CSV table of C-alpha atoms and ligand atoms in Angstrom, one decimal:
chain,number,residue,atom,x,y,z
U,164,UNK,CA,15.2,-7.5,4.4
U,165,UNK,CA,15.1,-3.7,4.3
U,166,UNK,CA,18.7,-3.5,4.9
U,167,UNK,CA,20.9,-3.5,8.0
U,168,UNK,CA,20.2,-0.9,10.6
U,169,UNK,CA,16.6,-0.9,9.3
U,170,UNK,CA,14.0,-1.5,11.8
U,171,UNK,CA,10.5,-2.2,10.5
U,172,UNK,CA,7.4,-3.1,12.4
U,173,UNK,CA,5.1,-5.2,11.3
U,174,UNK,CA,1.5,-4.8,11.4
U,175,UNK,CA,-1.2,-6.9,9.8
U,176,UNK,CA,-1.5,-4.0,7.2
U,177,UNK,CA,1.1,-4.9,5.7
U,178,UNK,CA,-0.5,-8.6,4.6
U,179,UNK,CA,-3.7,-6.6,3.7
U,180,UNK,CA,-1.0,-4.3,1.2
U,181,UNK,CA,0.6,-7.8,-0.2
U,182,UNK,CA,-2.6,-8.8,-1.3
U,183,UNK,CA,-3.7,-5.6,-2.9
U,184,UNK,CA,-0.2,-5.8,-5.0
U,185,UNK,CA,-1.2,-8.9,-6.7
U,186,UNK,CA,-4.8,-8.8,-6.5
U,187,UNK,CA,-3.9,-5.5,-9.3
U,188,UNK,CA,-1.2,-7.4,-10.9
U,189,UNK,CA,-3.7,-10.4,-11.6
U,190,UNK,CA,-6.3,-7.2,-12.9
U,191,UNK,CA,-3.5,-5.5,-15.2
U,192,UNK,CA,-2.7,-8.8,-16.8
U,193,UNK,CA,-6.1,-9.6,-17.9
U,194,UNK,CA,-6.6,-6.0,-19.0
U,195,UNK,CA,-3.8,-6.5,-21.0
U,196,UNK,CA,-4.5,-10.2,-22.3
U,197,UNK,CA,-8.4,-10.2,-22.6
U,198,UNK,CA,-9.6,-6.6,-22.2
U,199,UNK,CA,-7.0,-3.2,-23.3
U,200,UNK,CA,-10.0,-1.4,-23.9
U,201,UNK,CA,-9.2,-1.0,-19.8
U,202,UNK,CA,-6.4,1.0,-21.0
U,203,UNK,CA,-6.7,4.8,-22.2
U,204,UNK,CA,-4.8,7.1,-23.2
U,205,UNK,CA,-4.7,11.1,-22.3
U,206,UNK,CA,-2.9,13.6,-24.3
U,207,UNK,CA,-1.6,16.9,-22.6
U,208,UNK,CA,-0.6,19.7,-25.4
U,209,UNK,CA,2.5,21.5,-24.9
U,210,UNK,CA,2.5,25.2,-26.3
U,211,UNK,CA,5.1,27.5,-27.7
U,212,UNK,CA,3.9,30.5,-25.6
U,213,UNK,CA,5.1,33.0,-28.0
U,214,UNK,CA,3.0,32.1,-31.0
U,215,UNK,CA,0.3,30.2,-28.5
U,216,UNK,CA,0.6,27.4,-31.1
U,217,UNK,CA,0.5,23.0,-29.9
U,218,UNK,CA,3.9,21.7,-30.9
U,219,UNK,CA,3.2,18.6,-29.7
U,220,UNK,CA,1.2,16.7,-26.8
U,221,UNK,CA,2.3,13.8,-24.1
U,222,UNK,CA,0.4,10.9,-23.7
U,223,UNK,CA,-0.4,9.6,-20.3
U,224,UNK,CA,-1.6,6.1,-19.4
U,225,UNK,CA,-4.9,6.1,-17.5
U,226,UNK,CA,-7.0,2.6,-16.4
U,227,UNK,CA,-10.4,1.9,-15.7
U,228,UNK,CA,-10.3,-0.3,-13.5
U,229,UNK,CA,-13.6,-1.9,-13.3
U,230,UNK,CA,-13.8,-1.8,-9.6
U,231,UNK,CA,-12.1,1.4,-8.8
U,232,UNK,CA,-12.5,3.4,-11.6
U,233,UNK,CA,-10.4,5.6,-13.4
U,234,UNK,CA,-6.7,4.9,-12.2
U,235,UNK,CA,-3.8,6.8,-12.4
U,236,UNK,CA,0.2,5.9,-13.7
U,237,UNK,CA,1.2,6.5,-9.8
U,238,UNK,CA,-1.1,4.0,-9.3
U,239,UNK,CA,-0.3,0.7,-11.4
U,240,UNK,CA,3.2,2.1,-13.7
U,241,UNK,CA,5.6,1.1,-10.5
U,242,UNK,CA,3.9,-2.2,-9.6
U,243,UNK,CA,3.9,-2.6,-13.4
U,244,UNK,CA,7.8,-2.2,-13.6
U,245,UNK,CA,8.5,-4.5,-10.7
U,246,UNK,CA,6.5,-7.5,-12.1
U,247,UNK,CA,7.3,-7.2,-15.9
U,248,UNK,CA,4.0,-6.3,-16.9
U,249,UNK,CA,5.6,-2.8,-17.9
U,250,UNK,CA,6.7,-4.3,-21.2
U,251,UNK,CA,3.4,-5.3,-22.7
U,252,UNK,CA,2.1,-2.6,-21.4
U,253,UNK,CA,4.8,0.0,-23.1
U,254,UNK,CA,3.8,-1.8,-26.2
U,255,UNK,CA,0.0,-1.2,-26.1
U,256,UNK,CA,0.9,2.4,-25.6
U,257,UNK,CA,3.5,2.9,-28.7
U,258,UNK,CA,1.2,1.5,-30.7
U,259,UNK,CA,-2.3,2.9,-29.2
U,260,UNK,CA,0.0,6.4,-29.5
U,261,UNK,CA,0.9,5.9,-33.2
U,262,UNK,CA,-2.6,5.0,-34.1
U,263,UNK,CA,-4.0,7.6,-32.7
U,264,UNK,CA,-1.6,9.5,-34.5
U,265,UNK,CA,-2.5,8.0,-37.6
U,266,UNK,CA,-6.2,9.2,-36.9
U,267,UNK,CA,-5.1,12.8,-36.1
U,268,UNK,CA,-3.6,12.7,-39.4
U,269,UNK,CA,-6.1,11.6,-41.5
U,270,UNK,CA,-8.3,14.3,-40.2
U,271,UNK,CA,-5.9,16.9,-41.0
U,272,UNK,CA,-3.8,17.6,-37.7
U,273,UNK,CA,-0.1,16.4,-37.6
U,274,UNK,CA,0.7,16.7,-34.1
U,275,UNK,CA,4.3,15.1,-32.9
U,276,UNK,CA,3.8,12.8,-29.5
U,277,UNK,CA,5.4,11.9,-26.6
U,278,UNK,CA,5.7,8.3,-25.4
U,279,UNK,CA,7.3,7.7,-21.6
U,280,UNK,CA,9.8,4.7,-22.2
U,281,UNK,CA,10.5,2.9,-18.8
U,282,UNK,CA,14.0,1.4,-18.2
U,283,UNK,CA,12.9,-2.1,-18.6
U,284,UNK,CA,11.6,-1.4,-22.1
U,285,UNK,CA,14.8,-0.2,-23.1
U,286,UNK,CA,16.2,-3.8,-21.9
U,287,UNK,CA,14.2,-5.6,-23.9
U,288,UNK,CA,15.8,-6.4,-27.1
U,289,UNK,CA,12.8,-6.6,-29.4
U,290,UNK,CA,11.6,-2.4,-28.8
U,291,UNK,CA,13.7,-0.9,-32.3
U,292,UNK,CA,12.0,-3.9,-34.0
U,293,UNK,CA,8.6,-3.2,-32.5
U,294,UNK,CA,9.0,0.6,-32.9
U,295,UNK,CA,9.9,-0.2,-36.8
U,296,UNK,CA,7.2,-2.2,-37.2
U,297,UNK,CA,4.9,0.6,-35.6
U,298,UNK,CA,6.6,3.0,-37.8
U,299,UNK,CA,6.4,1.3,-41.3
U,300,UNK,CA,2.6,0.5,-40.2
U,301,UNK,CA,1.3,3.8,-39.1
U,302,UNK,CA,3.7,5.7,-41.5
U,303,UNK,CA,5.0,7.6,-38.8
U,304,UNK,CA,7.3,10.4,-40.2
U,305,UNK,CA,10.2,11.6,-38.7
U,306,UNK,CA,10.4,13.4,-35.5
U,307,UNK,CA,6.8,12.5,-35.6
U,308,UNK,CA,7.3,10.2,-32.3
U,309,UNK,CA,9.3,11.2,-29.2
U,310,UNK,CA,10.3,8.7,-26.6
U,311,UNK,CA,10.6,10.1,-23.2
U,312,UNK,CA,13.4,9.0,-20.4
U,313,UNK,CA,14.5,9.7,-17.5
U,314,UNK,CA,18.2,10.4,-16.4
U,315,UNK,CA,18.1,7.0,-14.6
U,316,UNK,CA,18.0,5.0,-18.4
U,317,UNK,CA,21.2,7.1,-18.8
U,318,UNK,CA,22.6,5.9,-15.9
U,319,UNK,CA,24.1,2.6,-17.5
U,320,UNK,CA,27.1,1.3,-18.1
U,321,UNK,CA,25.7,-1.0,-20.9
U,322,UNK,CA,26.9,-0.3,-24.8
U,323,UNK,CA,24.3,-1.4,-26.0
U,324,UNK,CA,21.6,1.3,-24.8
U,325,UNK,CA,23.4,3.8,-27.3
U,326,UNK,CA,23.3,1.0,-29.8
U,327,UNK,CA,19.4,1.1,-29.0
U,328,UNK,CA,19.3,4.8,-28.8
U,329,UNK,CA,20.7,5.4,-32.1
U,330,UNK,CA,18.5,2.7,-34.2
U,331,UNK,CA,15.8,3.8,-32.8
U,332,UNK,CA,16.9,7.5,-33.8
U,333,UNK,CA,17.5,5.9,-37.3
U,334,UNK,CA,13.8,5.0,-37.8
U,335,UNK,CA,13.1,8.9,-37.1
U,336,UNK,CA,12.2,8.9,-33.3
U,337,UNK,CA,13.2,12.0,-31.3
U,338,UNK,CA,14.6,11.8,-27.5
U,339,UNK,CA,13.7,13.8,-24.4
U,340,UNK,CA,15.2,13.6,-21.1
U,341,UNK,CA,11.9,13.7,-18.6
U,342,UNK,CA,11.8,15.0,-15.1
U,343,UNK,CA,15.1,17.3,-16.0
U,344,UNK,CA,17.3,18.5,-12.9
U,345,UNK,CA,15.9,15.5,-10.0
U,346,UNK,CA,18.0,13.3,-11.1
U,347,UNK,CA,21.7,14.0,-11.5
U,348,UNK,CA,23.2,12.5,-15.1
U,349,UNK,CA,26.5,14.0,-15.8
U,350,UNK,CA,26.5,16.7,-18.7
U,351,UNK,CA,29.3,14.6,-20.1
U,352,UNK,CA,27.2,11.7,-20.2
U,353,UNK,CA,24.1,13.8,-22.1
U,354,UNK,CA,26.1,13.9,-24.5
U,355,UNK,CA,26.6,11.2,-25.3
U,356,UNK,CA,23.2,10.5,-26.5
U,357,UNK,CA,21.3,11.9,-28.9
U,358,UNK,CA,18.5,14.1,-26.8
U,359,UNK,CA,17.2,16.8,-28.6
U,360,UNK,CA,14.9,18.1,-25.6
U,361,UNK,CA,15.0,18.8,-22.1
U,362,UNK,CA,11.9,18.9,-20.0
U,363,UNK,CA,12.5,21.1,-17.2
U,364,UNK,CA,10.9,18.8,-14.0
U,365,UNK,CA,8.1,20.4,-12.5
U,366,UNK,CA,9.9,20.9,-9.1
U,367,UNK,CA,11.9,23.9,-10.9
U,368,UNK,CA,8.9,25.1,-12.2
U,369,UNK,CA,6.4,25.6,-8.8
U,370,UNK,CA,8.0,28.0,-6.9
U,371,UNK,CA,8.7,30.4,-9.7
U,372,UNK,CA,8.7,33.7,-9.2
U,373,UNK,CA,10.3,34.1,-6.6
U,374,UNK,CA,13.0,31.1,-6.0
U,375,UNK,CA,16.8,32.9,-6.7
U,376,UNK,CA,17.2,29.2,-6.9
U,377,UNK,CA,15.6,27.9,-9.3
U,378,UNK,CA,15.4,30.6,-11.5
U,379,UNK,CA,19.2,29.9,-11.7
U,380,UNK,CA,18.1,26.2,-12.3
U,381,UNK,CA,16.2,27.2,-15.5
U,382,UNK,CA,18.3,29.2,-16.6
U,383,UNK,CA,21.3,27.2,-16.7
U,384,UNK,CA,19.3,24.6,-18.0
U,385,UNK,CA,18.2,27.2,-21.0
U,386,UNK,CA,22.0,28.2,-21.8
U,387,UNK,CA,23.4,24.5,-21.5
U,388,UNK,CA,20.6,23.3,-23.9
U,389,UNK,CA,21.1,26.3,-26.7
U,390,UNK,CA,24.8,25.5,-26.4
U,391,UNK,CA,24.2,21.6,-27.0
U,392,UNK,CA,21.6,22.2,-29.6
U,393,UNK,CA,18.7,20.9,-27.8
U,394,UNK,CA,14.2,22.4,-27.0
U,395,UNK,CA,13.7,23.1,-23.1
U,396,UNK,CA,10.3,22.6,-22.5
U,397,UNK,CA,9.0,23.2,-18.8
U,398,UNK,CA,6.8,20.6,-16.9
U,399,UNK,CA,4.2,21.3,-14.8
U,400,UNK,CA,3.3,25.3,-15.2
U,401,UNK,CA,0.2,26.1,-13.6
U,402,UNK,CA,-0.2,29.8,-13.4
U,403,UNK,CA,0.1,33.3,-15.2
U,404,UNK,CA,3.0,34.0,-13.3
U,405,UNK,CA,4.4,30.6,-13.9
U,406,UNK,CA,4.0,31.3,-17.7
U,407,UNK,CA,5.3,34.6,-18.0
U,408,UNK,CA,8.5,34.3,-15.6
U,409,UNK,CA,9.7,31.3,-18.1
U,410,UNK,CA,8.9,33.5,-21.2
U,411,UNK,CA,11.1,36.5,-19.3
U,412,UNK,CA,14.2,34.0,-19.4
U,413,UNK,CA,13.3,32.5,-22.5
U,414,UNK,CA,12.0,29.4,-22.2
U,415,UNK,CA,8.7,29.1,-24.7
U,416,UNK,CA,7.7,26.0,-25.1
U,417,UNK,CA,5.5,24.9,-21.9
U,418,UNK,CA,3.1,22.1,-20.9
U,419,UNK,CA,0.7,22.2,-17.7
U,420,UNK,CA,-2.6,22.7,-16.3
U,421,UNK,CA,-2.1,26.9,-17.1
U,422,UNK,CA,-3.0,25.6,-21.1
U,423,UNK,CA,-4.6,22.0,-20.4
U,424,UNK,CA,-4.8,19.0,-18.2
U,425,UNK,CA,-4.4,15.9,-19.7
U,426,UNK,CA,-7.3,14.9,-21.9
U,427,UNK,CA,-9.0,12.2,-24.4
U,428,UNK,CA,-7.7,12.0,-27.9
U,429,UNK,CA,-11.1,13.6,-29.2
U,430,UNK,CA,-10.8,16.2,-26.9
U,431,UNK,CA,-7.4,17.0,-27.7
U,432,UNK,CA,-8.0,17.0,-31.2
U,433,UNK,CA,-10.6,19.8,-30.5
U,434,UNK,CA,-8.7,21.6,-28.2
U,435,UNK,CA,-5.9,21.9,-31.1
U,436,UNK,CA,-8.2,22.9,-33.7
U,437,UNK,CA,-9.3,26.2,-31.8
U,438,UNK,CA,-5.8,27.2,-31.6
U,439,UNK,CA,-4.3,29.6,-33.7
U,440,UNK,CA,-2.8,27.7,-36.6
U,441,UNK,CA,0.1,27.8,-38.5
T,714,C2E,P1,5.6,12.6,-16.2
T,714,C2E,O1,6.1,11.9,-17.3
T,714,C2E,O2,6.5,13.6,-15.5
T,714,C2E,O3,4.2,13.2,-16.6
T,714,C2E,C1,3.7,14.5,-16.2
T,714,C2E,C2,2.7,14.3,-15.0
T,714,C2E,O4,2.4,15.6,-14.5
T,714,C2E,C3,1.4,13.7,-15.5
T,714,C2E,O5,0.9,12.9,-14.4
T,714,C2E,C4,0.6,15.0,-15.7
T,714,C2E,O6,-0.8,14.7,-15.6
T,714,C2E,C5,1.1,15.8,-14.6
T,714,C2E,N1,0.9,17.2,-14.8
T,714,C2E,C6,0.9,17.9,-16.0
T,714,C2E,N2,0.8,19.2,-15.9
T,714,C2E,C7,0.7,19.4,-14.6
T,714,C2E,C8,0.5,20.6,-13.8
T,714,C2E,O7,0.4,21.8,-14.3
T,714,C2E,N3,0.5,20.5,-12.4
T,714,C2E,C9,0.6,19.2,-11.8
T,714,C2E,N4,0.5,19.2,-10.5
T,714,C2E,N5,0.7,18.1,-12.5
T,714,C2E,C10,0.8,18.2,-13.9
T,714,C2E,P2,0.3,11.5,-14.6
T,714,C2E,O8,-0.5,11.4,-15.9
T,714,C2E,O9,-0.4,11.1,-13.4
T,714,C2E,O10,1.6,10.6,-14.8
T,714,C2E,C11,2.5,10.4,-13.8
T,714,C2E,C12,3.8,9.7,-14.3
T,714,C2E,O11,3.5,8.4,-14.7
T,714,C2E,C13,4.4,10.4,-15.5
T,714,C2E,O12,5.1,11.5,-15.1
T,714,C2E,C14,5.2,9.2,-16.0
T,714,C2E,O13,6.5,9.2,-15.3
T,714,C2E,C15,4.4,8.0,-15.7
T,714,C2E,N6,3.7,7.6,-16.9
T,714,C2E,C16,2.5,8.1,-17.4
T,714,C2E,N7,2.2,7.4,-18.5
T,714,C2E,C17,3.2,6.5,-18.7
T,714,C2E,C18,3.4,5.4,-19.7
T,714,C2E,O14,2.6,5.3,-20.7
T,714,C2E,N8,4.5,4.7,-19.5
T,714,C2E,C19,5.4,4.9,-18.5
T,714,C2E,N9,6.5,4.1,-18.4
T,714,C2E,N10,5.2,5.8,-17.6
T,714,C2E,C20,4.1,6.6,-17.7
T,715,CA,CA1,7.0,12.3,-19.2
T,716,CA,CA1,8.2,14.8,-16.3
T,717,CA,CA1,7.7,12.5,-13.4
């Protein structure tokens, strides 16, 4: 089943594995159905480095599970994908996202967010009415909400992705590519679709200083992205040296555990307020 020339032995593991898969899949569903107060979300700023102001934050799907605690996405987002689940969940976090939003607003802070869209969502037909709906009720403004994909939702032939794309760009949502430079969409194809961020994957971003390599990476990334009129911001930076080799080629805007780890909403909200304002 793995494919010819595959050889794969099988141990009793591997039953013990099965089980675990759908023992979780049975837990996300009623988390979903009878209890999303399971489901959390963290928020992790990004910073323009030069001014040291928030421009924005991503939010991250946790779960607390109520047998194994506080779960991460690598944890439940793949098995989510694979049995459906992915869609409802997607939903709950637009909309937990836009309230939260809302909150953050009425308490003074307008803070643009990021949303990771899976492929699947972007299947579905019913996401630009969803997102509308989320939009009219939360009065989201414009550029307010950023949906984040990978290259690999760029990947398809289908039409009617752009046609999603650009509705969805209608009702004022912003696009980033995620995970920038693993993947490998053709610059021809970027075009194509309206992006108007990059996010440098964090791969680039660990061995600087020092890689030839990937500084090269970066910077092409930085020149390609001023001449198609799109933000770079770099995933993952961790230290001072991290920070200030980006600023050096002129990337600014930055997001990693060097500023802050991904947090609570009430945290967040704090962290933004003791940040020099504009
Ligand atoms: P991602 O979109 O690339 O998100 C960035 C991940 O890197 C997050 O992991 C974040 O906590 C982590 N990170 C941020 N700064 C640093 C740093 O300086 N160093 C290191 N080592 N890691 C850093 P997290 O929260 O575990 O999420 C993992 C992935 O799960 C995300 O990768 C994203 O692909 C997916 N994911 C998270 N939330 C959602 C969601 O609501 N929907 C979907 N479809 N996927 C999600
Ligand atoms: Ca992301
Ligand atoms: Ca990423
Ligand atoms: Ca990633």
């Amino acid at each position: 089943e793995a494919g010819r020339d595959t050889l794969r032995y099988y141990t009793p593991d591997m039953n013990t594995q099965a089980m675990e898969r759908l023992t979780l899949e049975r837990d996300l569903r009623r988390a979903l159905q009878d209890d999303p107060t399971q489901l959390v979300l963290y928020y992790q700023p990004q910073l323009d480095a030069d001014t040291g102001r928030c421009i924005g934050c991503e939010a991250l799907v946790r779960w607390r599970h109520p047998l194994r605690g506080l779960m991460l996405p690598g944890e439940f987002i793949s098995l989510a994908e694979r049995s459906g689940l992915i869609v409802e969940l997607g939903r709950w976090v637009l909309a937990e996202a836009c309230a939260e939003q809302a909150r953050w607003a009425a308490a003074g802070l307008l803070l643009p967010v990021s949303v990771n869209l899976s492929p699947v969502q972007l299947e579905r037909s019913d996401l630009t009415p969803y997102v509308r709906g989320l939009v009219q009720r939360y009065q989201i403004a414009p550029g307010m909400l950023e949906l984040e994909l990978t290259e690999g939702a760029l990947m398809s032939e289908d039409a009617r992705h752009l046609e999603v794309f650009n509705a969805l760009m209608q009702l004022g949502c912003r696009f980033a590519l995620d995970d920038f430079g693993t993947g490998y969409s053709s610059l021809s194809r970027l075009k194509r679709f309206p992006i108007s961020r990059l996010k440098i994957d964090q791969a680039f971003v660990s061995t600087l200083p020092g890689s030839g390599d990937d500084e090269a990476v970066v910077r092409a990334t930085l020149s390609m992205a001023r001449d198609m009129g799109m933000d770079v911001v770099a995933e993952g930076v961790e230290t001072d040296g991290q920070h200030h080799c980006l600023l050096a080629m002129g990337c600014t805007q930055m997001q990693g555990y060097r500023f802050a780890r991904p947090m609570p909403a009430a945290e967040l909200y704090h962290f933004v307020a003791r940040l020099p304002q504009a």
